[in-house]
Amino acid sequence: MKLKVIFILIFASILISCTDKQTKKEIKNHQIQSDFNKYILEEKNRHEEKIKEFALNLSLEEKIAQLFIENLEGNKAFKSYETVSVMNGSDDKTPLVAGGYLFFSYNIADSLEEQKKFNQSIADYCEKYNIIPPYLAVDQEGGWVTRLKKLKIDLPSNQEVAQSKSISQAYLLYEDQAKKMKELGFHMNLAPVIEICTKDNEAFLDGRSFGDFNSVLNYGRACVNAYENNQIATVVKHFPGNTNTDPHTGLPEIELSGSDLKDSIRSFEEVLKYNPTAILMSHARTSAIDKDYPACLSKVWVTDILRNTYNYQGLIFSDDIFMGALANNGYPPEKAAVLAINAGVDCIMISEKRFGSAAAVLYKKALEDPEFAEKIDQALLRVIKYKEKAGIIKVD
């Protein structure tokens, strides 16, 4: 009996000792992990401060140029056709290069190699003149909006994809597209359209929608993830929707009630949770939310809803400010550019090959209005953060 008690005491002592050692080891490991996490957070904060310092130390002219995405000339070798003097009225002959460029079908070369060379010529041009390189974007939605078709990079429409492929098959399809785009030197796809198809917009969308809410959510999510996972930024569109009025020629008026309008934009609220790089605003005006301004110029839609309600922190694009929806309804490009920045837009889209005149208006207003200049800084910081993340620039 005495031996049994001694054995139990020895065993308990060993057990306590082992447990004590294990506890100390766990505490030590936990502390190491905590210190490591703290280090990572501090490094992240330091890096973000460096990016902020880089962005805010740019000249006002450089800041404003970063807020535009425009079309470009030809498909052989890049050249800017404007200088900084257009913006600030000086004799500065530094080439004026936009923050991003949008490629249309006529900007697509005849072969894959020629396209690579054209895209590379943009980076080379910027290096030559010590200019921040632009991001290169294309509308590769699928169906009749397939800009890379000349290069035999075909893609079915969203409607066809949803009707003929499983969600996993759709992911693989978009993953393949992303790899081909990246190989060519593109950074961004102005896709997918994630509007729910209804009788009020189906004629205009014409196959560009995945269909009903569930289809848009599931296929839209697969599309966004496939591109983003393969280093091609997505730009979901067109928020908060369209009607059957073509915004190239007229101003779409969405006359849904508040509750119906909220239902119609559920797809955006859900897909934004998967962190697409950007969202593109439509030109539609909504009687239930903001009857005064088209969505891309509306502080209510851009800042109050997207930023504050949805808590979306990515890039926000206007649609083309040269479209008839704006230009023919009291919003010429120069006026639209100011309203877009005031609304909270980061990237102003211009389908023309010149943006200097619109930039000049922003330049003048920023000099006169400190609050407006602050909005330019906020938009600029998002653009620079995206470029750094995408590897377009490196901030040390």
XYZ file of C-alpha atoms in Angstrom:
396
model
C 0.000 0.000 0.000
C 2.870 2.361 0.920
C 4.576 1.572 -2.411
C 1.347 2.306 -4.254
C 1.037 5.711 -2.584
C 4.661 6.522 -3.361
C 4.136 5.506 -7.010
C 1.059 7.729 -7.258
C 2.930 10.657 -5.746
C 5.874 10.165 -8.132
C 3.526 9.877 -11.130
C 1.610 13.004 -10.067
C 4.878 14.888 -9.643
C 6.006 13.854 -13.139
C 2.606 14.773 -14.558
C 2.653 18.197 -12.884
C 6.191 18.754 -14.098
C 5.288 17.813 -17.683
C 2.139 19.898 -17.554
C 4.108 22.824 -16.180
C 6.682 22.486 -18.960
C 3.921 22.203 -21.567
C 2.182 25.284 -20.174
C 5.427 27.292 -20.257
C 6.026 26.129 -23.833
C 2.516 27.155 -24.866
C 2.966 30.558 -23.193
C 6.298 31.024 -24.964
C 4.838 30.015 -28.349
C 1.871 32.291 -27.813
C 4.201 35.183 -26.998
C 6.305 34.495 -30.102
C 3.162 34.454 -32.267
C 1.900 37.633 -30.608
C 5.245 39.388 -31.185
C 5.275 38.216 -34.804
C 1.739 39.479 -35.414
C 2.675 42.787 -33.822
C 5.740 43.034 -36.076
C 3.674 42.295 -39.203
C 1.118 44.943 -38.240
C 3.841 47.513 -37.570
C 5.498 46.742 -40.923
C 2.152 47.062 -42.691
C 1.500 50.421 -41.033
C 5.012 51.637 -41.910
C 4.532 50.579 -45.523
C 1.178 52.319 -45.750
C 2.754 55.477 -44.349
C 5.435 55.295 -47.041
C 2.784 54.956 -49.735
C 0.891 57.906 -48.281
C 4.060 59.989 -48.102
C 4.909 59.147 -51.720
C 1.406 60.006 -52.947
C 0.994 63.271 -51.063
C 4.447 64.506 -52.122
C 3.496 64.387 -55.797
C 2.862 67.682 -57.538
C -0.749 68.774 -57.960
C -0.427 68.146 -61.702
C 0.764 64.579 -61.080
C -2.008 63.965 -58.552
C -4.754 65.077 -60.914
C -3.386 63.083 -63.857
C -3.630 59.919 -61.735
C -7.402 60.396 -61.386
C -8.148 59.960 -65.097
C -8.536 56.911 -67.292
C -8.674 57.738 -70.998
C -8.493 56.094 -74.400
C -5.225 56.051 -76.342
C -3.993 56.366 -79.919
C -3.225 53.422 -82.176
C -1.822 49.986 -81.396
C 1.878 50.204 -82.271
C 3.854 52.521 -79.993
C 2.601 54.744 -77.188
C 2.978 58.493 -77.154
C 1.265 61.216 -75.145
C -0.254 63.966 -77.286
C -0.645 66.475 -74.441
C 1.765 68.174 -72.079
C 1.443 69.375 -68.494
C 1.156 72.930 -69.837
C -2.421 72.155 -70.923
C -3.342 71.640 -67.280
C -1.506 74.466 -65.537
C -1.048 77.056 -68.302
C 2.755 77.021 -67.997
C 5.377 76.252 -70.614
C 6.042 72.823 -69.057
C 6.443 70.347 -71.933
C 6.481 67.231 -69.742
C 4.173 64.640 -71.360
C 0.758 64.383 -69.712
C 0.011 60.728 -68.972
C -3.246 59.540 -67.399
C -3.470 57.281 -64.378
C -4.950 54.562 -66.579
C -5.686 53.744 -70.206
C -8.711 51.995 -71.670
C -8.140 49.892 -74.789
C -10.853 49.706 -77.424
C -10.891 47.257 -80.354
C -8.770 49.577 -82.507
C -6.083 49.570 -79.815
C -5.663 45.816 -80.187
C -2.780 44.740 -82.434
C -2.817 41.976 -85.040
C -0.821 39.470 -83.001
C -0.072 38.562 -79.406
C 3.564 39.631 -79.726
C 2.643 43.005 -81.225
C 0.171 43.603 -78.404
C 2.804 42.798 -75.789
C 5.183 45.264 -77.447
C 2.532 47.983 -77.578
C 1.660 47.525 -73.903
C 5.337 47.457 -72.955
C 5.940 50.647 -74.927
C 3.719 52.481 -72.428
C 5.876 51.465 -69.471
C 9.029 52.284 -71.450
C 7.684 55.735 -72.347
C 6.904 56.489 -68.717
C 10.331 55.315 -67.585
C 11.966 57.564 -70.192
C 10.148 60.657 -68.894
C 10.106 59.624 -65.202
C 6.304 59.426 -65.091
C 4.185 57.108 -62.925
C 3.132 54.205 -65.199
C -0.605 53.824 -65.890
C -2.737 50.751 -65.322
C -3.905 49.188 -68.589
C -7.576 48.244 -68.789
C -9.810 46.585 -71.345
C -13.527 45.747 -71.616
C -13.366 41.955 -71.867
C -16.904 41.176 -70.712
C -17.705 38.476 -73.231
C -20.270 38.223 -76.034
C -20.407 41.328 -78.167
C -18.183 43.220 -75.716
C -15.008 41.201 -76.296
C -12.170 43.580 -77.113
C -9.512 40.866 -77.469
C -11.400 38.924 -80.134
C -8.861 39.940 -82.806
C -6.228 38.017 -80.831
C -8.419 34.893 -80.835
C -9.198 35.383 -77.165
C -12.921 34.712 -77.353
C -15.334 34.738 -74.425
C -19.055 33.883 -74.266
C -21.461 36.485 -72.923
C -22.433 36.419 -69.256
C -25.855 35.145 -70.231
C -24.337 32.254 -72.221
C -21.966 31.364 -69.395
C -24.776 31.201 -66.829
C -26.928 29.082 -69.151
C -24.278 26.615 -70.314
C -21.631 26.261 -67.594
C -21.444 25.245 -63.967
C -20.023 27.761 -61.515
C -16.734 25.839 -61.296
C -16.502 25.717 -65.098
C -17.129 29.459 -65.208
C -14.301 30.029 -62.740
C -11.887 28.062 -64.946
C -13.036 29.991 -68.016
C -12.382 33.367 -66.379
C -9.134 32.125 -64.846
C -7.885 31.278 -68.346
C -8.908 34.738 -69.561
C -7.030 36.371 -66.683
C -3.826 34.475 -67.445
C -3.985 35.488 -71.111
C -4.632 39.129 -70.228
C -1.772 39.188 -67.737
C 0.584 37.660 -70.303
C -0.249 40.532 -72.665
C 0.541 43.123 -70.009
C -2.973 44.180 -69.007
C -3.768 44.946 -65.371
C -7.514 45.403 -65.287
C -10.746 44.116 -66.823
C -13.773 46.404 -66.822
C -15.996 43.457 -65.995
C -18.154 41.750 -64.931
C -21.575 43.330 -65.324
C -23.425 42.314 -62.156
C -26.758 43.989 -62.793
C -29.766 41.746 -62.361
C -31.581 41.350 -65.684
C -35.172 42.657 -65.698
C -37.668 43.784 -68.307
C -36.567 47.347 -67.571
C -32.963 46.799 -68.696
C -32.770 43.595 -70.751
C -32.881 45.341 -74.151
C -29.934 47.552 -73.223
C -27.903 44.824 -71.482
C -28.496 42.405 -74.358
C -26.892 39.314 -72.827
C -24.395 41.156 -70.623
C -26.135 40.069 -67.391
C -25.829 36.621 -65.793
C -29.603 36.698 -65.208
C -31.566 36.676 -61.952
C -30.202 37.494 -58.494
C -28.875 34.020 -57.680
C -27.196 33.652 -61.069
C -25.604 37.090 -60.819
C -24.396 36.414 -57.285
C -22.917 32.972 -57.978
C -21.416 33.589 -61.411
C -20.408 37.148 -60.578
C -18.546 35.913 -57.508
C -16.783 33.215 -59.558
C -15.814 35.776 -62.184
C -14.435 38.289 -59.673
C -12.489 35.632 -57.770
C -11.013 34.080 -60.920
C -9.618 37.362 -62.201
C -8.512 38.761 -58.853
C -6.801 35.497 -57.859
C -4.769 35.766 -61.058
C -3.693 39.407 -60.662
C -6.235 40.965 -63.012
C -8.284 43.658 -61.277
C -12.039 43.527 -61.780
C -14.348 46.511 -62.158
C -17.908 45.421 -61.405
C -20.579 47.495 -63.144
C -22.817 49.468 -63.598
C -23.963 50.662 -60.159
C -26.838 51.190 -59.356
C -28.094 49.899 -62.692
C -29.517 50.907 -66.049
C -32.740 51.126 -67.955
C -33.393 50.367 -71.621
C -32.244 53.907 -72.434
C -28.743 53.760 -73.893
C -26.552 56.156 -71.827
C -24.404 56.808 -74.889
C -27.284 58.887 -76.217
C -29.772 59.513 -73.396
C -30.105 59.790 -69.626
C -31.496 56.594 -68.017
C -34.173 57.323 -65.418
C -34.722 54.556 -62.862
C -38.202 55.116 -61.463
C -38.391 52.164 -59.070
C -39.703 52.697 -55.558
C -37.186 52.785 -52.729
C -37.803 49.150 -51.731
C -37.751 47.858 -55.321
C -34.562 49.797 -56.017
C -32.955 48.299 -52.915
C -33.865 44.807 -54.156
C -32.442 45.551 -57.602
C -28.995 46.427 -56.215
C -28.671 43.480 -53.817
C -26.286 41.817 -56.252
C -23.824 44.704 -55.857
C -24.057 44.692 -52.069
C -23.274 40.965 -51.999
C -20.563 40.790 -54.690
C -18.687 43.733 -53.132
C -18.069 41.495 -50.120
C -15.599 39.567 -52.322
C -13.446 42.678 -52.734
C -13.353 43.463 -56.440
C -10.683 46.088 -57.061
C -13.178 48.624 -58.391
C -16.787 49.445 -59.143
C -18.033 51.515 -62.052
C -20.934 53.914 -61.583
C -23.737 54.175 -64.127
C -25.189 57.376 -65.577
C -28.665 56.488 -64.355
C -30.659 58.928 -62.264
C -32.870 57.448 -59.534
C -36.036 59.216 -58.455
C -36.204 57.299 -55.143
C -32.621 58.010 -53.966
C -31.194 61.068 -55.749
C -33.491 62.635 -58.314
C -31.074 65.512 -59.010
C -27.843 63.853 -60.139
C -26.830 60.867 -62.269
C -25.336 58.169 -60.030
C -21.731 58.759 -61.156
C -22.013 62.403 -60.031
C -24.067 61.717 -56.900
C -22.552 62.039 -53.429
C -25.519 60.067 -52.113
C -24.719 57.025 -54.251
C -20.925 57.238 -54.199
C -20.095 58.348 -50.661
C -23.212 57.809 -48.549
C -24.130 54.391 -49.940
C -20.975 52.809 -51.375
C -18.431 54.175 -48.906
C -20.461 54.617 -45.740
C -23.284 52.065 -45.956
C -21.535 49.263 -47.882
C -18.138 50.173 -46.386
C -16.517 49.651 -49.795
C -12.887 50.813 -49.793
C -11.849 49.974 -53.363
C -11.643 52.245 -56.397
C -14.790 53.941 -57.673
C -14.949 54.746 -61.397
C -17.288 57.100 -63.179
C -18.632 55.897 -66.488
C -17.451 57.813 -69.557
C -18.136 61.506 -68.903
C -18.294 62.143 -72.663
C -21.436 60.016 -73.044
C -24.610 61.708 -74.185
C -26.308 60.902 -70.869
C -24.201 63.651 -69.275
C -23.034 65.873 -72.114
C -26.559 66.361 -73.488
C -28.204 66.958 -70.113
C -26.327 69.857 -68.590
C -23.142 68.054 -67.563
C -20.332 68.813 -70.054
C -17.067 66.930 -69.313
C -15.394 69.769 -67.388
C -18.411 70.219 -65.102
C -18.899 66.467 -64.744
C -15.265 65.998 -63.666
C -15.664 68.415 -60.745
C -18.982 66.870 -59.674
C -17.490 63.376 -59.853
C -14.605 64.257 -57.506
C -16.983 66.045 -55.133
C -19.186 62.939 -55.106
C -16.236 60.766 -54.086
C -15.240 59.190 -57.415
C -11.569 58.142 -57.680
C -11.177 57.490 -61.411
C -12.786 59.678 -64.072
C -13.318 57.853 -67.337
C -12.935 59.710 -70.637
C -13.328 57.808 -73.910
C -11.543 60.622 -75.759
C -7.788 60.642 -76.269
C -7.284 63.932 -74.419
C -8.079 64.755 -70.801
C -6.087 67.970 -70.313
C -9.019 70.391 -70.498
C -10.976 68.513 -67.808
C -7.818 68.187 -65.707
C -7.229 71.950 -65.983
C -10.614 72.611 -64.362
C -9.740 70.308 -61.446
C -6.337 71.985 -61.133
C -7.831 75.455 -60.894
C -10.492 74.406 -58.394
C -7.962 72.573 -56.202
C -5.864 75.742 -55.956
C -8.914 77.737 -54.881
C -10.669 75.198 -52.634
C -8.719 73.305 -49.909
C -11.620 70.895 -49.310
C -11.649 69.976 -52.986
C -7.863 69.513 -52.898
C -8.318 67.138 -49.944
C -10.783 65.047 -51.977
C -8.213 64.828 -54.749
C -5.670 63.540 -52.214
C -8.102 60.916 -50.924
C -8.824 59.637 -54.430
C -5.146 59.733 -55.354
C -4.175 57.617 -52.348
C -6.572 54.849 -53.399
C -5.148 54.867 -56.941
C -1.543 54.728 -55.705
C -2.361 51.946 -53.231
C -3.888 49.928 -56.059
C -0.868 50.492 -58.324
C 1.534 49.481 -55.580
C -0.466 46.346 -54.791
C -0.655 45.451 -58.499
C 3.104 45.836 -58.905
C 2.780 48.725 -61.355
C 4.898 50.879 -59.044
C 7.103 50.045 -56.087
C 7.200 52.319 -53.084
C 10.278 51.722 -50.926
